[in-house]
C-alpha positions as MATLAB code, in Angstrom:
seq = 'MATTDTTARKLHIVDNTIVVKESIPPKAPPERLNGFKTLRWWRNRPPSNAAVSFVRKEVLVTGADSDLGLEAAVKYAKAHCTLLILGVRTVENGERAKKKILKRSKRLCDKFITIVVMDLSTSSAVERTFTEIRGALSQYELTLDIALLCDSPVEPILKPTYDWETPLQLHTLRTAYLAWLLLPLINTGKPSEPGHLTFVNSTSRGAVPRKWFQDNFLRKKAANSSYPLPKSYQSVKMLGLAIMQGFARIVDVTTFNHRSYQVVVNACCPYLCKSNLGRNFPLHVPGTINPLQYILARSAKEGARTLVSATALDHDGHRGF';
ca = [
      34.812  -26.333  -44.718;
      37.596  -25.467  -45.911;
      37.711  -26.071  -49.751;
      40.929  -26.219  -51.657;
      39.506  -24.675  -54.886;
      41.411  -21.149  -55.350;
      38.007  -19.262  -56.850;
      36.680  -19.717  -52.530;
      40.010  -18.650  -51.237;
      42.595  -15.796  -51.636;
      46.421  -16.742  -50.886;
      48.722  -13.938  -50.003;
      52.061  -13.910  -48.674;
      53.083  -12.181  -45.519;
      56.136  -12.332  -44.204;
      57.022  -15.394  -46.616;
      53.905  -17.013  -45.222;
      50.998  -18.223  -46.729;
      48.335  -17.401  -45.628;
      45.080  -18.291  -46.278;
      41.600  -15.071  -46.358;
      38.116  -15.903  -46.636;
      36.771  -14.880  -49.910;
      33.133  -15.598  -51.571;
      32.610  -19.284  -52.079;
      32.339  -20.739  -55.737;
      28.604  -21.339  -57.130;
      27.299  -24.839  -57.162;
      25.675  -25.527  -60.403;
      22.364  -25.568  -60.962;
      20.543  -28.545  -59.418;
      17.988  -29.025  -62.152;
      21.892  -30.222  -63.794;
      23.147  -33.510  -63.483;
      25.782  -35.863  -64.955;
      26.985  -34.756  -68.471;
      25.800  -31.180  -67.654;
      27.471  -30.939  -64.316;
      30.895  -31.845  -65.698;
      29.955  -28.594  -68.858;
      29.332  -26.482  -66.030;
      32.358  -26.915  -64.478;
      34.704  -27.366  -67.158;
      33.752  -23.812  -67.813;
      34.947  -22.432  -64.972;
      38.192  -23.809  -64.023;
      39.942  -22.055  -60.715;
      41.791  -19.350  -61.123;
      45.403  -18.892  -61.030;
      47.121  -18.739  -57.145;
      49.375  -15.939  -56.175;
      51.603  -18.228  -54.271;
      55.488  -18.014  -53.574;
      56.893  -21.264  -52.775;
      60.511  -20.085  -52.140;
      62.457  -22.059  -50.040;
      59.756  -25.203  -50.230;
      60.843  -28.156  -51.389;
      58.315  -29.984  -52.948;
      57.420  -34.131  -53.782;
      55.387  -34.573  -56.883;
      54.837  -38.286  -57.326;
      53.133  -38.948  -61.381;
      54.936  -36.047  -62.380;
      55.551  -37.003  -65.757;
      52.799  -35.861  -67.682;
      49.621  -35.179  -66.699;
      48.018  -33.472  -63.495;
      51.718  -33.449  -61.822;
      53.467  -32.595  -64.549;
      51.376  -29.736  -64.611;
      51.818  -29.107  -61.197;
      55.978  -29.744  -60.872;
      55.431  -26.502  -63.661;
      53.678  -24.222  -61.410;
      56.100  -25.476  -58.027;
      59.472  -24.647  -59.955;
      57.433  -20.788  -61.742;
      57.192  -20.702  -58.203;
      60.147  -20.805  -57.304;
      60.389  -24.343  -54.851;
      63.695  -24.472  -53.516;
      64.253  -28.419  -54.530;
      61.294  -30.366  -56.805;
      61.401  -34.522  -56.578;
      59.440  -35.787  -59.274;
      58.082  -39.443  -58.830;
      58.381  -40.468  -62.332;
      57.577  -44.113  -63.616;
      60.971  -44.102  -65.891;
      64.516  -42.143  -65.792;
      63.334  -41.534  -69.343;
      60.021  -39.717  -68.360;
      61.139  -38.177  -66.060;
      64.182  -36.549  -68.089;
      61.781  -35.466  -70.488;
      59.228  -33.817  -68.120;
      62.686  -32.161  -66.229;
      62.964  -30.407  -69.788;
      59.386  -29.310  -70.249;
      59.387  -28.159  -66.676;
      62.452  -26.299  -66.970;
      61.532  -24.501  -70.720;
      58.129  -23.644  -69.487;
      59.647  -22.367  -65.511;
      62.100  -20.772  -67.840;
      64.814  -21.202  -64.612;
      68.394  -21.779  -65.973;
      69.810  -23.659  -63.521;
      68.679  -28.039  -63.470;
      70.100  -28.313  -59.760;
      66.236  -28.187  -58.381;
      65.469  -30.723  -59.831;
      65.635  -34.524  -58.373;
      64.772  -37.609  -60.257;
      63.318  -40.558  -58.332;
      61.900  -44.345  -59.579;
      58.070  -44.815  -58.526;
      57.061  -48.523  -58.170;
      54.249  -48.948  -55.993;
      53.978  -52.790  -56.569;
      55.153  -54.235  -53.755;
      56.018  -53.365  -50.645;
      59.342  -53.814  -50.849;
      59.213  -51.546  -53.712;
      57.562  -48.740  -51.890;
      60.196  -48.781  -49.008;
      63.048  -48.223  -52.039;
      60.912  -45.837  -53.259;
      60.860  -43.997  -49.805;
      65.132  -44.537  -49.358;
      65.667  -42.947  -52.620;
      63.150  -39.787  -51.892;
      65.162  -39.911  -48.090;
      68.577  -39.781  -49.696;
      67.956  -37.416  -51.801;
      66.395  -34.996  -48.923;
      69.686  -36.070  -47.158;
      71.820  -35.416  -49.980;
      71.139  -31.371  -49.459;
      70.186  -31.526  -45.610;
      66.345  -30.680  -46.736;
      64.056  -31.509  -45.197;
      60.154  -32.054  -46.980;
      57.737  -29.244  -47.018;
      54.955  -30.240  -49.610;
      54.226  -33.973  -50.716;
      51.653  -33.921  -53.216;
      50.499  -37.672  -54.115;
      49.021  -37.644  -57.859;
      47.203  -41.047  -59.038;
      49.301  -43.483  -60.695;
      47.199  -44.616  -64.248;
      43.806  -46.351  -63.815;
      43.743  -50.086  -64.191;
      41.394  -51.895  -66.117;
      41.932  -54.971  -65.285;
      41.062  -56.388  -61.716;
      44.500  -58.790  -61.091;
      43.963  -60.171  -57.714;
      47.803  -60.133  -56.375;
      47.930  -61.055  -52.695;
      44.398  -61.109  -52.042;
      44.375  -57.346  -53.454;
      42.745  -56.091  -56.823;
      45.531  -54.121  -58.426;
      43.521  -50.984  -58.093;
      43.512  -51.176  -54.172;
      47.029  -51.853  -54.570;
      48.167  -49.355  -55.894;
      45.228  -46.259  -55.417;
      45.118  -46.830  -51.797;
      47.123  -49.317  -49.473;
      50.456  -48.559  -51.455;
      49.532  -45.290  -51.588;
      48.995  -45.449  -48.463;
      52.446  -46.293  -47.078;
      53.969  -44.681  -49.467;
      52.469  -41.718  -47.248;
      52.986  -43.153  -43.969;
      57.001  -43.567  -44.143;
      57.434  -39.876  -45.863;
      55.094  -38.264  -42.535;
      58.025  -37.878  -40.473;
      60.381  -36.612  -43.474;
      57.463  -33.163  -43.654;
      58.053  -30.120  -42.080;
      60.657  -31.470  -39.585;
      62.738  -28.638  -39.825;
      60.477  -25.483  -39.606;
      57.790  -25.750  -36.933;
      56.798  -22.169  -37.676;
      55.108  -23.245  -40.833;
      52.941  -26.213  -41.293;
      54.196  -29.247  -44.285;
      51.371  -30.152  -46.313;
      50.298  -33.878  -47.235;
      47.511  -33.962  -49.700;
      45.984  -36.782  -52.378;
      44.248  -35.985  -55.294;
      41.237  -37.497  -55.040;
      37.537  -37.570  -56.770;
      34.280  -36.375  -56.327;
      33.063  -39.589  -57.502;
      34.140  -41.141  -54.732;
      30.625  -39.552  -53.529;
      28.606  -41.954  -55.840;
      29.431  -44.308  -53.259;
      25.984  -45.479  -51.540;
      25.753  -46.523  -48.198;
      24.940  -49.978  -48.311;
      28.600  -50.372  -49.272;
      29.267  -49.376  -45.921;
      28.285  -52.964  -44.063;
      30.868  -54.937  -42.127;
      33.915  -53.615  -43.041;
      34.403  -51.897  -46.690;
      37.818  -52.896  -46.602;
      37.664  -56.231  -46.522;
      34.443  -56.112  -48.347;
      36.091  -54.094  -51.523;
      39.201  -56.908  -51.284;
      36.972  -59.969  -51.116;
      34.727  -58.088  -53.825;
      36.989  -58.949  -57.436;
      33.842  -59.158  -59.602;
      33.277  -55.207  -58.885;
      32.610  -53.567  -62.737;
      35.342  -50.919  -63.438;
      33.518  -47.315  -62.095;
      32.314  -49.423  -58.926;
      36.027  -50.124  -58.273;
      37.128  -46.618  -59.236;
      34.318  -45.039  -56.729;
      35.014  -47.273  -53.792;
      38.311  -46.874  -54.348;
      38.211  -42.680  -54.111;
      36.093  -43.100  -51.070;
      38.870  -45.117  -48.863;
      40.865  -43.214  -49.978;
      39.534  -40.081  -48.284;
      39.228  -42.270  -45.451;
      42.883  -42.599  -45.044;
      43.407  -38.906  -45.795;
      40.980  -38.716  -42.550;
      42.749  -41.202  -40.343;
      46.538  -39.459  -41.464;
      44.469  -36.123  -40.449;
      43.575  -37.909  -36.974;
      46.968  -39.281  -36.894;
      48.318  -35.661  -37.318;
      45.821  -34.226  -34.456;
      47.173  -36.470  -31.555;
      50.815  -35.878  -32.073;
      50.576  -32.440  -32.183;
      47.956  -32.620  -29.098;
      51.435  -34.694  -27.410;
      54.361  -32.610  -28.976;
      52.991  -29.511  -29.392;
      55.488  -29.220  -32.744;
      54.721  -31.919  -35.431;
      52.010  -29.364  -38.039;
      51.512  -30.912  -40.598;
      47.946  -30.088  -43.288;
      46.658  -33.522  -44.205;
      43.777  -32.945  -46.767;
      42.787  -34.267  -50.170;
      41.370  -31.930  -53.147;
      39.794  -33.443  -56.575;
      40.596  -31.312  -60.285;
      37.345  -32.397  -61.695;
      37.711  -33.718  -65.322;
      40.511  -33.286  -66.906;
      42.009  -34.076  -69.795;
      44.468  -36.766  -69.244;
      46.004  -40.083  -70.361;
      45.409  -41.357  -67.359;
      43.759  -44.852  -69.593;
      46.674  -45.610  -70.922;
      46.198  -48.772  -69.927;
      43.186  -49.846  -71.766;
      42.759  -51.234  -74.863;
      43.069  -48.802  -77.793;
      39.430  -47.993  -78.572;
      38.642  -47.546  -74.930;
      40.813  -43.818  -75.784;
      38.656  -43.592  -78.657;
      35.769  -43.383  -76.775;
      36.768  -41.382  -73.816;
      38.569  -38.999  -75.694;
      35.951  -37.387  -77.929;
      33.696  -36.839  -74.229;
      37.418  -35.235  -72.610;
      37.184  -32.757  -75.374;
      34.315  -31.582  -74.425;
      33.096  -31.649  -71.067;
      36.900  -32.017  -68.885;
      39.342  -28.635  -67.774;
      42.859  -29.044  -69.196;
      45.410  -30.690  -66.972;
      47.014  -26.939  -66.664;
      43.323  -26.190  -65.006;
      43.239  -29.269  -62.269;
      46.685  -28.551  -60.992;
      45.610  -25.587  -60.256;
      43.413  -26.741  -57.399;
      45.980  -29.292  -56.562;
      48.779  -26.309  -55.928;
      46.372  -24.456  -54.010;
      45.516  -27.228  -51.884;
      49.595  -27.859  -50.795;
      49.162  -23.791  -49.745;
      45.771  -23.803  -47.630;
      46.601  -22.956  -43.901;
      45.795  -24.901  -41.083;
      41.930  -24.395  -41.988;
      42.611  -26.350  -44.469;
      43.529  -29.127  -42.753;
      40.982  -32.246  -43.338;
      39.611  -30.814  -46.023;
      38.325  -31.796  -49.699;
];
């Protein structure tokens, strides 16, 4: 099975082409470990940095104003990407992220960075966001090589809008719609190299029991707004993985029919990382979460290595998690 962890595969640049070679797979935590002990085990074994060049690559990173998204954007800048589109919540956040990226990447010119304000609140807002992204590419007559779709903040309150709870809207439906709009833009001008559509997901989707799949899982999830937050998060991640697999099938069919549509579609999990994804919770919640993150979580820098590596895998990374 393909994996996005750089400790499992070695990535090499040969004539400006990313080549993935098999290596010894990472050891899994001992079976006797569970819960917090498993997280601690993974925390002490972060993935290594992949020596990958993104020269002549145009990259979109959503959630690029903080945490994993920002750290991934820094890595793309350090790897000399041609264009870096930052999907951020506000222009001010984007400007702050831009300054951090320039400082840490030590790139003198800022022309390669474009800021796009992300709005996934409604379908029309997603379409406006897509129009801005397409405009940023058209301005330089470029196509998109990599779309890395990172998480938006976790929503503590399930607010039914348009018959869909908020986490389901943001993390699943709106993200899927944005990916659907972006897919035709990815790698349209470089048939010799695969483009990448990568979703940030979570291994917590593995906690979803089979009995949840009775009838229509999406309909059942939408109808039950009384799910507790952990159950809601796990089911949203399971639906997210199903969406990734759906996009992979679309690519497979189109490639089979036309022999020209080459996009690697995959998902990755950075494991628990220090982040501010719970910033929408009441103040007492971070006070509980932050000490646990300090003990059990990888740094955002370490987690971003998995994200960037997932977007560097060759065709054997297609459909991978």
